[in-house]
Short mmCIF file of N, CA and C in Angstrom, two decimals:
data_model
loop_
_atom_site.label_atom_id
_atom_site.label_comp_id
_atom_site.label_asym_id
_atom_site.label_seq_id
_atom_site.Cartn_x
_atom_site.Cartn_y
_atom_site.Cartn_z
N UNK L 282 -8.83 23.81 16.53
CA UNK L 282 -9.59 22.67 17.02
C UNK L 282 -10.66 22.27 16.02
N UNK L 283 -11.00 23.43 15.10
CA UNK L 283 -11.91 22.85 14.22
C UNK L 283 -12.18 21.96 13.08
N UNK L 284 -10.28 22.32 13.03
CA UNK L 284 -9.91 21.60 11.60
C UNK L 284 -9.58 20.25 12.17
N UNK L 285 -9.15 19.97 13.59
CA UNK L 285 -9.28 18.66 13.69
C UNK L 285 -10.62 17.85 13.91
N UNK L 286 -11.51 18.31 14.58
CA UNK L 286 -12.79 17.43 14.11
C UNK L 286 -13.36 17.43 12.73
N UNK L 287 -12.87 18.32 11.75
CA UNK L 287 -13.19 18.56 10.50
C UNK L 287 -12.77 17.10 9.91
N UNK L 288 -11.39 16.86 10.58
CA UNK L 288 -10.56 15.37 9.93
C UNK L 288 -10.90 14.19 10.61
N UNK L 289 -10.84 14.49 11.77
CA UNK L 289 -11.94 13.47 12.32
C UNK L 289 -13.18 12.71 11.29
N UNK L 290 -13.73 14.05 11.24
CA UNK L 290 -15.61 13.41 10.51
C UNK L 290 -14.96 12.84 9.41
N UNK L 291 -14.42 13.54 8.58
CA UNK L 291 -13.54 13.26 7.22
C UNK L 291 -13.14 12.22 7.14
N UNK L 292 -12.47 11.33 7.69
CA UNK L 292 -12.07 9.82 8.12
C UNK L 292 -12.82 9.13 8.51
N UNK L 293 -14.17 9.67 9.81
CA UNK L 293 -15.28 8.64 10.25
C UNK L 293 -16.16 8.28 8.76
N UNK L 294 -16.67 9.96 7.70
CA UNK L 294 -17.31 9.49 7.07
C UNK L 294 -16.21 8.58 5.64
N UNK L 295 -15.47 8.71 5.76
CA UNK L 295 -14.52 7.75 4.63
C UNK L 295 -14.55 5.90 5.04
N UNK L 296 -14.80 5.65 6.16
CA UNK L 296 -14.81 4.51 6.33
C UNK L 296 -16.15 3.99 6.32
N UNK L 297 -17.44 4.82 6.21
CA UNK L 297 -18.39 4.15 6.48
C UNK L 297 -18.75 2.86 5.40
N UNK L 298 -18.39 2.85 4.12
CA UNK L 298 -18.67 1.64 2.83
C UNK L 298 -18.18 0.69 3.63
N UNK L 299 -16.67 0.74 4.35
CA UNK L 299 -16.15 -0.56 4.90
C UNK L 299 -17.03 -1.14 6.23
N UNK L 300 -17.40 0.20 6.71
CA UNK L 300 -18.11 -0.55 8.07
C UNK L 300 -19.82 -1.26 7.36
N UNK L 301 -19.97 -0.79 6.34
CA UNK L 301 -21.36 -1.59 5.96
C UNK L 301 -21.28 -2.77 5.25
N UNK L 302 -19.60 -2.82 4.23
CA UNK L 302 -19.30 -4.13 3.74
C UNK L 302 -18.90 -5.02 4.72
N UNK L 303 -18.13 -4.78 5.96
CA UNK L 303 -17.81 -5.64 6.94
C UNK L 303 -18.93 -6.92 7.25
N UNK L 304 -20.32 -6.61 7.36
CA UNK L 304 -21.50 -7.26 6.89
C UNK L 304 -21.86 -8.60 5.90
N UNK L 305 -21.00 -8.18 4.95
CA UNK L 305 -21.01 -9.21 3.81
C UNK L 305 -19.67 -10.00 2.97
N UNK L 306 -18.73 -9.14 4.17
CA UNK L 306 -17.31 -9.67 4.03
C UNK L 306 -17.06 -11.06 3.81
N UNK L 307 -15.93 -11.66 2.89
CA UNK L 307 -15.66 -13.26 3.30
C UNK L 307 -14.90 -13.28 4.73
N UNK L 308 -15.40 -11.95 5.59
CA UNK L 308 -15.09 -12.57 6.86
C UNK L 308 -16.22 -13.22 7.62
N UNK L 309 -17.41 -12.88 7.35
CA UNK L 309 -18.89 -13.45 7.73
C UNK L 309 -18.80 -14.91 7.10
N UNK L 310 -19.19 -15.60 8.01
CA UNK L 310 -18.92 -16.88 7.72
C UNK L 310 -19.68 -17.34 6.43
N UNK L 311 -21.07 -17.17 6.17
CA UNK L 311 -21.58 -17.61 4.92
C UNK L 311 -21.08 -16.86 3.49
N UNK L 312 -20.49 -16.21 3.68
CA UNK L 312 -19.24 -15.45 2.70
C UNK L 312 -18.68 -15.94 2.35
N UNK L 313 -18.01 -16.26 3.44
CA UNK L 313 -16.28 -16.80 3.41
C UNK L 313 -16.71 -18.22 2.24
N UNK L 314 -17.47 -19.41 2.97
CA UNK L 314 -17.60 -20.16 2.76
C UNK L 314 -17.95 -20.54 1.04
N UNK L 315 -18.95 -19.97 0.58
CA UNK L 315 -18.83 -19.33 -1.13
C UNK L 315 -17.61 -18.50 -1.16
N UNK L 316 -17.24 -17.66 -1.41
CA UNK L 316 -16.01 -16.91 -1.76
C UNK L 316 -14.77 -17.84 -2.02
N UNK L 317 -14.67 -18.71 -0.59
CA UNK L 317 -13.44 -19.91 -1.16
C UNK L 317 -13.55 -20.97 -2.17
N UNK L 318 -14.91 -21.02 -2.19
CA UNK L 318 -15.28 -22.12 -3.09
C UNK L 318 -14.92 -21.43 -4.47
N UNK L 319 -14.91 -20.83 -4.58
CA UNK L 319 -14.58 -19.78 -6.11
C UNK L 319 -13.61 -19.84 -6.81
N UNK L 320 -13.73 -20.45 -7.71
CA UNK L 320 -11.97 -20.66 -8.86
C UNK L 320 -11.72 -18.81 -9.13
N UNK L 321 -10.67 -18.49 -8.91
CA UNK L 321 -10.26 -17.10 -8.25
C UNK L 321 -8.48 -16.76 -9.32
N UNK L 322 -8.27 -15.43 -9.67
CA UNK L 322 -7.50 -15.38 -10.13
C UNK L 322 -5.71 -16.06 -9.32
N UNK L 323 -5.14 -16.40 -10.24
CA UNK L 323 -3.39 -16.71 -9.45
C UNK L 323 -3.28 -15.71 -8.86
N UNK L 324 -3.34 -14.13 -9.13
CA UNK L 324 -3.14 -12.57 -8.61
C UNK L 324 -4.06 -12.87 -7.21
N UNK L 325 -5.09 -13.30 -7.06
CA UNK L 325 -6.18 -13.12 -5.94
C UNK L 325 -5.28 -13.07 -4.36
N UNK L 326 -4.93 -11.99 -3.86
CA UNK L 326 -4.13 -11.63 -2.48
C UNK L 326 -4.72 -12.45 -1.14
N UNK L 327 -4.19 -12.69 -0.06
CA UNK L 327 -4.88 -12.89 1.22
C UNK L 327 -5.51 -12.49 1.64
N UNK L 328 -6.50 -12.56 2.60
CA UNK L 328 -7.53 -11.90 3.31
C UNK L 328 -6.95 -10.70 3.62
N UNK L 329 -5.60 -10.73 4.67
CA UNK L 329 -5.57 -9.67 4.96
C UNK L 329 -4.82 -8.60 4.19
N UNK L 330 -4.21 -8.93 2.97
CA UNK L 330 -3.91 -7.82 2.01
C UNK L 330 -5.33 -7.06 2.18
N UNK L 331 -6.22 -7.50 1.66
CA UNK L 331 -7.71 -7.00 1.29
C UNK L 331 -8.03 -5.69 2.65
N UNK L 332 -7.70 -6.13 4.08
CA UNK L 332 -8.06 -5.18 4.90
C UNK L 332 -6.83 -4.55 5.14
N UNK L 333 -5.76 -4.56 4.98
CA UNK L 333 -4.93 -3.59 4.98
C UNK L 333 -5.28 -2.71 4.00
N UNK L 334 -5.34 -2.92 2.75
CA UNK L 334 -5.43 -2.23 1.50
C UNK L 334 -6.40 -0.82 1.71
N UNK L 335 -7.79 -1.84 2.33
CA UNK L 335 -8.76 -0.42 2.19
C UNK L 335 -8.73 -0.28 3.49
N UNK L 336 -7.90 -0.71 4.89
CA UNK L 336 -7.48 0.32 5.63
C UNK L 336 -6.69 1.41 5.22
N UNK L 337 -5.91 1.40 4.16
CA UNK L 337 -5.08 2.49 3.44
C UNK L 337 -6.23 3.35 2.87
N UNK L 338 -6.79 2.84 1.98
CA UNK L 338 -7.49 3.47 0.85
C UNK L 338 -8.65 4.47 1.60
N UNK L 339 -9.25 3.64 2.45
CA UNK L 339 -10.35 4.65 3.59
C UNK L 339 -10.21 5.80 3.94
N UNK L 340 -8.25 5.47 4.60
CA UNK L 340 -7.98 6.61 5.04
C UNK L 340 -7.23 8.01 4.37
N UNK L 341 -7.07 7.45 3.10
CA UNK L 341 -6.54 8.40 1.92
C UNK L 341 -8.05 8.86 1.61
N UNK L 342 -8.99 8.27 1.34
CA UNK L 342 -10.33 9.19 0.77
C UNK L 342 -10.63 10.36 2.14
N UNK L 343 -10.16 9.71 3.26
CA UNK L 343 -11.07 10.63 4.46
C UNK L 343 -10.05 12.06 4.36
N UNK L 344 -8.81 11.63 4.18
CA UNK L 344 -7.64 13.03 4.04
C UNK L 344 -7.80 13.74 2.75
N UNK L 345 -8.51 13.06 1.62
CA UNK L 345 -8.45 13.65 0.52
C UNK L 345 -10.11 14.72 0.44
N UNK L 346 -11.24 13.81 1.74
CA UNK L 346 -12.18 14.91 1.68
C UNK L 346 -12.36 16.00 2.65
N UNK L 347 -11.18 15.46 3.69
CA UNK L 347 -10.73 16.51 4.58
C UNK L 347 -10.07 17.82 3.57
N UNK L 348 -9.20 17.75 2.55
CA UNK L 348 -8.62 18.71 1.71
C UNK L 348 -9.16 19.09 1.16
N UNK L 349 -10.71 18.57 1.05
CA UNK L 349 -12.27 19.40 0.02
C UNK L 349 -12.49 20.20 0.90
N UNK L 350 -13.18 19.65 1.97
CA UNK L 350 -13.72 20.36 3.13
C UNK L 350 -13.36 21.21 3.82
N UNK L 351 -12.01 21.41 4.13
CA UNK L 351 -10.79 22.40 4.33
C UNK L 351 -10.43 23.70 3.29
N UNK L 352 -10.91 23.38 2.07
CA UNK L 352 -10.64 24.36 1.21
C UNK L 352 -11.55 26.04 1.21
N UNK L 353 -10.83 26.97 0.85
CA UNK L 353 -11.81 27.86 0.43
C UNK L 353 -12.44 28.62 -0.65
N UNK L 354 -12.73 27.39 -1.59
CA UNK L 354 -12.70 27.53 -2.68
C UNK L 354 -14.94 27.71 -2.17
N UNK L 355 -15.20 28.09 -3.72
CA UNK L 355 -16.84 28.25 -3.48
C UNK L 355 -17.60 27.03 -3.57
N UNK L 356 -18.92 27.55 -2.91
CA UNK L 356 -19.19 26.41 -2.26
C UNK L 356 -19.63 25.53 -3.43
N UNK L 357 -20.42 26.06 -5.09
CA UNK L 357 -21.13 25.15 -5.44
C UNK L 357 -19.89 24.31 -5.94
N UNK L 358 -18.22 24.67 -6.15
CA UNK L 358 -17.37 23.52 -6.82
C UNK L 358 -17.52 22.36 -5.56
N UNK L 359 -17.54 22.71 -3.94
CA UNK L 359 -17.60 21.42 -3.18
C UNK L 359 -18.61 20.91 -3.36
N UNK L 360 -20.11 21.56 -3.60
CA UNK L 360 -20.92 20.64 -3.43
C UNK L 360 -20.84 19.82 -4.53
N UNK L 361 -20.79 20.20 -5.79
CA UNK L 361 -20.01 18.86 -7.08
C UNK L 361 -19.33 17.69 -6.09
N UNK L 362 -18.42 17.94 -5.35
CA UNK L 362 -17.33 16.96 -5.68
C UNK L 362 -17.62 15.91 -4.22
N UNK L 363 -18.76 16.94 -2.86
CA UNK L 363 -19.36 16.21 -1.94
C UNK L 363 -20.18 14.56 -3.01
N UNK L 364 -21.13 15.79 -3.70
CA UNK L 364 -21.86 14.72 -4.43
C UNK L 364 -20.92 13.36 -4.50
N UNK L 365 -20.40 13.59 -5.69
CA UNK L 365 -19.50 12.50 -6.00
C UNK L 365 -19.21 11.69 -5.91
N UNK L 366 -18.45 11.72 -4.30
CA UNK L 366 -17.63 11.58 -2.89
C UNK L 366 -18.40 9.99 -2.07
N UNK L 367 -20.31 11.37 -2.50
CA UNK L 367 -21.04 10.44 -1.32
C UNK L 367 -21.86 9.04 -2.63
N UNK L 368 -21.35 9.56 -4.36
CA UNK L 368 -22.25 8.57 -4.93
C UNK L 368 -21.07 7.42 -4.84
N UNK L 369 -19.57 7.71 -5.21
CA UNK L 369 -18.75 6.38 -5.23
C UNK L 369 -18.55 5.75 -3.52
N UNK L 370 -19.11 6.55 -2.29
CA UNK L 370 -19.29 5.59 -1.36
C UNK L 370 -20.12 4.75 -1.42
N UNK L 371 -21.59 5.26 -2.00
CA UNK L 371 -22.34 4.56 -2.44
C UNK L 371 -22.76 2.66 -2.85
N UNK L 372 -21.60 3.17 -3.96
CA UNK L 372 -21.45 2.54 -4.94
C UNK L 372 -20.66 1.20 -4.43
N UNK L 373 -19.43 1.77 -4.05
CA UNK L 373 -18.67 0.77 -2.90
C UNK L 373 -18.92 0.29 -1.87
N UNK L 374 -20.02 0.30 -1.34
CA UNK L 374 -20.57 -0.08 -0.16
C UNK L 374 -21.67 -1.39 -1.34
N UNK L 375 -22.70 -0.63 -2.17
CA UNK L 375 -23.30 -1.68 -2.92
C UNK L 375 -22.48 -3.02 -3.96
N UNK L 376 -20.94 -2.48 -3.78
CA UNK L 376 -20.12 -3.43 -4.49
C UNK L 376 -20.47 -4.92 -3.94
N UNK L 377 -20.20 -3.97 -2.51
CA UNK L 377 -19.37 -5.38 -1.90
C UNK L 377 -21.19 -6.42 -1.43
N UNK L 378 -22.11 -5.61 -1.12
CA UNK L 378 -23.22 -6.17 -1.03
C UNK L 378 -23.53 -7.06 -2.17
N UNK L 379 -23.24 -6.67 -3.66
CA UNK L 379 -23.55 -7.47 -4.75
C UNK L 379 -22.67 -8.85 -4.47
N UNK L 380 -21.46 -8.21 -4.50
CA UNK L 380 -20.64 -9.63 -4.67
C UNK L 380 -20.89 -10.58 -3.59
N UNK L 381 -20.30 -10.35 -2.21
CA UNK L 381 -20.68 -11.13 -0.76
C UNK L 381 -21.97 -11.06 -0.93
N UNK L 382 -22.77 -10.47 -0.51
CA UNK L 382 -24.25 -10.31 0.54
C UNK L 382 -25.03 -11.59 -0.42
N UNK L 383 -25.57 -10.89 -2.16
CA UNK L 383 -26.29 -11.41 -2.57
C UNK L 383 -25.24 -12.69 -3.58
N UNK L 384 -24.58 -12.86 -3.82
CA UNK L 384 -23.52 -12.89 -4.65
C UNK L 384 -23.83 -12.88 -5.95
N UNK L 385 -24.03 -12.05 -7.03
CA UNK L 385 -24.74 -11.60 -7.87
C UNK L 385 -22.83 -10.90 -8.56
N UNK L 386 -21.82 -12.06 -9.18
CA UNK L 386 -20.89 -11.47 -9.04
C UNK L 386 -20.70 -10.53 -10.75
N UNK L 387 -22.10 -10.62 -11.72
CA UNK L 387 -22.01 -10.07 -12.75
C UNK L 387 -22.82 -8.71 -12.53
N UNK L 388 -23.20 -8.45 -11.47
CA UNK L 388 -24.18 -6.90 -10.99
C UNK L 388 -22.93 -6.54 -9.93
N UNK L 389 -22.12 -7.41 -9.87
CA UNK L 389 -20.84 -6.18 -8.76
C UNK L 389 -19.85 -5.95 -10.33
N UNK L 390 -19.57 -6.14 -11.26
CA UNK L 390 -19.22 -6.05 -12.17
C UNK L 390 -19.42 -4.59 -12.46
N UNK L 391 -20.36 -4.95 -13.11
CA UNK L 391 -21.33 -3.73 -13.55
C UNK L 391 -21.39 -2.71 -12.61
N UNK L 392 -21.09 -2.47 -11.38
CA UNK L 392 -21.13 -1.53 -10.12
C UNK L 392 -19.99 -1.18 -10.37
N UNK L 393 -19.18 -1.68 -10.29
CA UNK L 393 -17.43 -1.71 -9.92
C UNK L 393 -16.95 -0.88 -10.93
N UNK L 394 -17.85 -1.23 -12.40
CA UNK L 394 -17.35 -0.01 -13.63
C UNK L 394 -18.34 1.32 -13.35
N UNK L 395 -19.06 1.62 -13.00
CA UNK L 395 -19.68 2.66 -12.78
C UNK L 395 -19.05 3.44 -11.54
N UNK L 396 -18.26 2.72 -10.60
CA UNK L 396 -17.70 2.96 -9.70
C UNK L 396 -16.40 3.81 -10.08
N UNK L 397 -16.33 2.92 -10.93
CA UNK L 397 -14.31 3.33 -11.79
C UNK L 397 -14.54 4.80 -12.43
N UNK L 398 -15.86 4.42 -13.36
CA UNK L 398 -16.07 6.31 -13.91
C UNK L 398 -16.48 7.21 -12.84
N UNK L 399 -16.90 6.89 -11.83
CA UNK L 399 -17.57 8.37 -10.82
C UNK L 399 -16.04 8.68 -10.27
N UNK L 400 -15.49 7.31 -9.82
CA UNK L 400 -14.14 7.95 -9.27
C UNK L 400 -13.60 9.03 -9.84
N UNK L 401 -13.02 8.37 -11.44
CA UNK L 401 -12.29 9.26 -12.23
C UNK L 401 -13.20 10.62 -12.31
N UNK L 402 -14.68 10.89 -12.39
CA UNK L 402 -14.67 12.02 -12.68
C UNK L 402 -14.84 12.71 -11.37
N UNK L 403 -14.71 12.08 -10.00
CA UNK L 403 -14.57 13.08 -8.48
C UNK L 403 -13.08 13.20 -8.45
N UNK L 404 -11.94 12.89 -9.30
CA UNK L 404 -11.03 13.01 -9.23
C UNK L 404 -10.84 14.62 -10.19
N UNK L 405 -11.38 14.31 -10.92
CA UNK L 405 -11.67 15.50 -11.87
C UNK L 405 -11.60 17.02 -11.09
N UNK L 406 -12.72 16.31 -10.81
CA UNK L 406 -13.70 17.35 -9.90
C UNK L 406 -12.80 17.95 -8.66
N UNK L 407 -12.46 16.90 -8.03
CA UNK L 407 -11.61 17.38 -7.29
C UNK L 407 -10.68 18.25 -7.16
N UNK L 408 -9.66 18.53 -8.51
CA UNK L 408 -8.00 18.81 -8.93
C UNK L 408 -8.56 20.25 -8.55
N UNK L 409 -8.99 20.70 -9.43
CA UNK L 409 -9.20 22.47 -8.96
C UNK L 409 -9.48 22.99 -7.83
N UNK L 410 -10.00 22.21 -7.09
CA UNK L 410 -10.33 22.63 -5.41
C UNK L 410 -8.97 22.41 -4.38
N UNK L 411 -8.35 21.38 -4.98
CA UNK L 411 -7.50 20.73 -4.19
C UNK L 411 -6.43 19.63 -4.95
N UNK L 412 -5.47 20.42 -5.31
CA UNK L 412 -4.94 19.07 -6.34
C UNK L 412 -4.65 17.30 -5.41
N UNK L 413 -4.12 18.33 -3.83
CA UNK L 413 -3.52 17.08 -3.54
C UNK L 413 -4.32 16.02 -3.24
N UNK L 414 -5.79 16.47 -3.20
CA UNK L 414 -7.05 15.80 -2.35
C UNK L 414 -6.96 14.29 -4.06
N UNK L 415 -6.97 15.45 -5.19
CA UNK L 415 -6.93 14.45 -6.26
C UNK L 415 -5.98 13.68 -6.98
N UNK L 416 -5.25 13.67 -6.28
CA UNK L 416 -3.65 13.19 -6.14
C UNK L 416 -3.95 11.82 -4.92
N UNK L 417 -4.55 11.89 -4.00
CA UNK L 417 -4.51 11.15 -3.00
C UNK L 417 -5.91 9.84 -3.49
N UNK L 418 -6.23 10.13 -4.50
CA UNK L 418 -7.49 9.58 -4.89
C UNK L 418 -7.25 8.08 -5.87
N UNK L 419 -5.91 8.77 -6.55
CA UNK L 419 -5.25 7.65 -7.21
C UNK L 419 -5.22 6.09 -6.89
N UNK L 420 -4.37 5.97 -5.61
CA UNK L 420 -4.46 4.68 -5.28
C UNK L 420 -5.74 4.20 -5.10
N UNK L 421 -6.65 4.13 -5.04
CA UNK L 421 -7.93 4.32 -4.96
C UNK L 421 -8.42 3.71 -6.09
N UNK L 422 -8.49 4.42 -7.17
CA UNK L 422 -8.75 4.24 -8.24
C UNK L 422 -8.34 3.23 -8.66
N UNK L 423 -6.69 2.85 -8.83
CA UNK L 423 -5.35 1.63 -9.18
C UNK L 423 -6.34 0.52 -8.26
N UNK L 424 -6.78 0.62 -7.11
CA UNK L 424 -7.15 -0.61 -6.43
C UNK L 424 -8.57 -0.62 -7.38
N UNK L 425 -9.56 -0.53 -7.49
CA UNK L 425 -10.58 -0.61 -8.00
C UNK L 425 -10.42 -1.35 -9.51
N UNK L 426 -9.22 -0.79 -10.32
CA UNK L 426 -9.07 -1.51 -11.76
C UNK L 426 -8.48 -2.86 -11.55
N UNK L 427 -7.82 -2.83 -9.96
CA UNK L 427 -7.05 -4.31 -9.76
C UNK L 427 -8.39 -5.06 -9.28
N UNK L 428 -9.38 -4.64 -8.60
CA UNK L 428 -10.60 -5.37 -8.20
C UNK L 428 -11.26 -5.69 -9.37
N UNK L 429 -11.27 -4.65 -10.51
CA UNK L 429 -12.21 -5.26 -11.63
C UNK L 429 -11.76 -6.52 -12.54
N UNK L 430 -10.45 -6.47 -12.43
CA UNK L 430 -9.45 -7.62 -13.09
C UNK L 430 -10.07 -8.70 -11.86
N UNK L 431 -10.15 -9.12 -10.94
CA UNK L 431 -10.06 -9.74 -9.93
C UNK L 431 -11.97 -10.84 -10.17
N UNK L 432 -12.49 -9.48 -10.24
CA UNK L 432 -14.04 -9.54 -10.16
C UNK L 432 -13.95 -10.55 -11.72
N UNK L 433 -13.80 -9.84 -12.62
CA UNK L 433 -13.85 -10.73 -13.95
C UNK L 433 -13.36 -11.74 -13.85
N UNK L 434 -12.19 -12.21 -13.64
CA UNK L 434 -11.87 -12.95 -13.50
C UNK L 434 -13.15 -14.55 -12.62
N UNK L 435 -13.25 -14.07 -11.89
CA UNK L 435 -14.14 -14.72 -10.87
C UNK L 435 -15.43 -15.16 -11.91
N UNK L 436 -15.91 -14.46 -12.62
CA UNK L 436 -17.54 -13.76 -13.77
C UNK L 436 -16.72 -14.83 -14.52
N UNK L 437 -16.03 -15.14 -14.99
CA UNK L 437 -15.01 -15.72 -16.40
C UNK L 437 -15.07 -17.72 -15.53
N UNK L 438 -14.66 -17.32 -14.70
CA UNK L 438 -14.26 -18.67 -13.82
C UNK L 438 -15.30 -19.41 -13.65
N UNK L 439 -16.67 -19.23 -12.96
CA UNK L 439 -17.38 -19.53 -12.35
C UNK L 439 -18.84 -19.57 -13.11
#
């Protein structure tokens, strides 16, 4: 029973960036409304690609820190890779605030690459504790380099 509230939290805390970007989403109407106005890449997907996607992606980080948290490896390699974990939520939660909230789309830029290196190195971090946790981290990552193509693009356009 423990290991299922373990996955539980693991998933509640994996979604929290989305529940704070939901806030500044182009689903909030003064979002939306700039966001469409935006000469935007040919690649640029539908709305709801966008929430399917990091409905996927949420729930691959929450299984991949369920496989940290689950491990019994020592504690100071988790606390590394907690860190990490909690700076690229961070980070992704302040993405989406840069771009929507304030729209400041050359400081979500600049987030989004600092974002890309913490990933890669909690992916790092990860492999020895848990390969599959850093295996599951991938798509993750692939979406973030397709967001930074996306983001520039937008920085280039506009």
């Amino acid at each position: 029973m423990r290991k299922f509230w373990t996955f539980i939290l693991a998933i509640v805390i994996s979604f929290i960036p989305g529940i704070i970007g939901g806030f500044f989403s182009p689903m909030s109407p003064g979002a939306n409304v700039w966001y469409n106005g935006l000469n935007q890449s040919v690649l640029t997907p539908n709305g709801w690609v966008f929430m399917i996607a990091w409905l996927i992606l949420y729930t691959l980080l929450g299984i991949s820190l369920f496989l940290i948290m689950n491990n019994d490896k020592t504690r100071q390699s988790k606390s590394g890779a907690y860190s990490l974990f909690v700076i690229q939520m961070c980070l992704n939660a302040l993405w989406t605030y840069l771009f929507f909230g304030v729209q400041m789309v050359g400081g979500a830029l600049l987030t989004l690459v600092a974002l890309i290196v913490i990933t890669i190195w909690m992916m790092v971090v990860f492999k020895p504790i848990s390969r599959a946790a850093s295996f599951l981290v991938w798509p993750y990552l692939l979406w973030l380099c397709f967001a930074l193509y996306l983001n520039g693009v937008i920085l280039m356009l506009n």
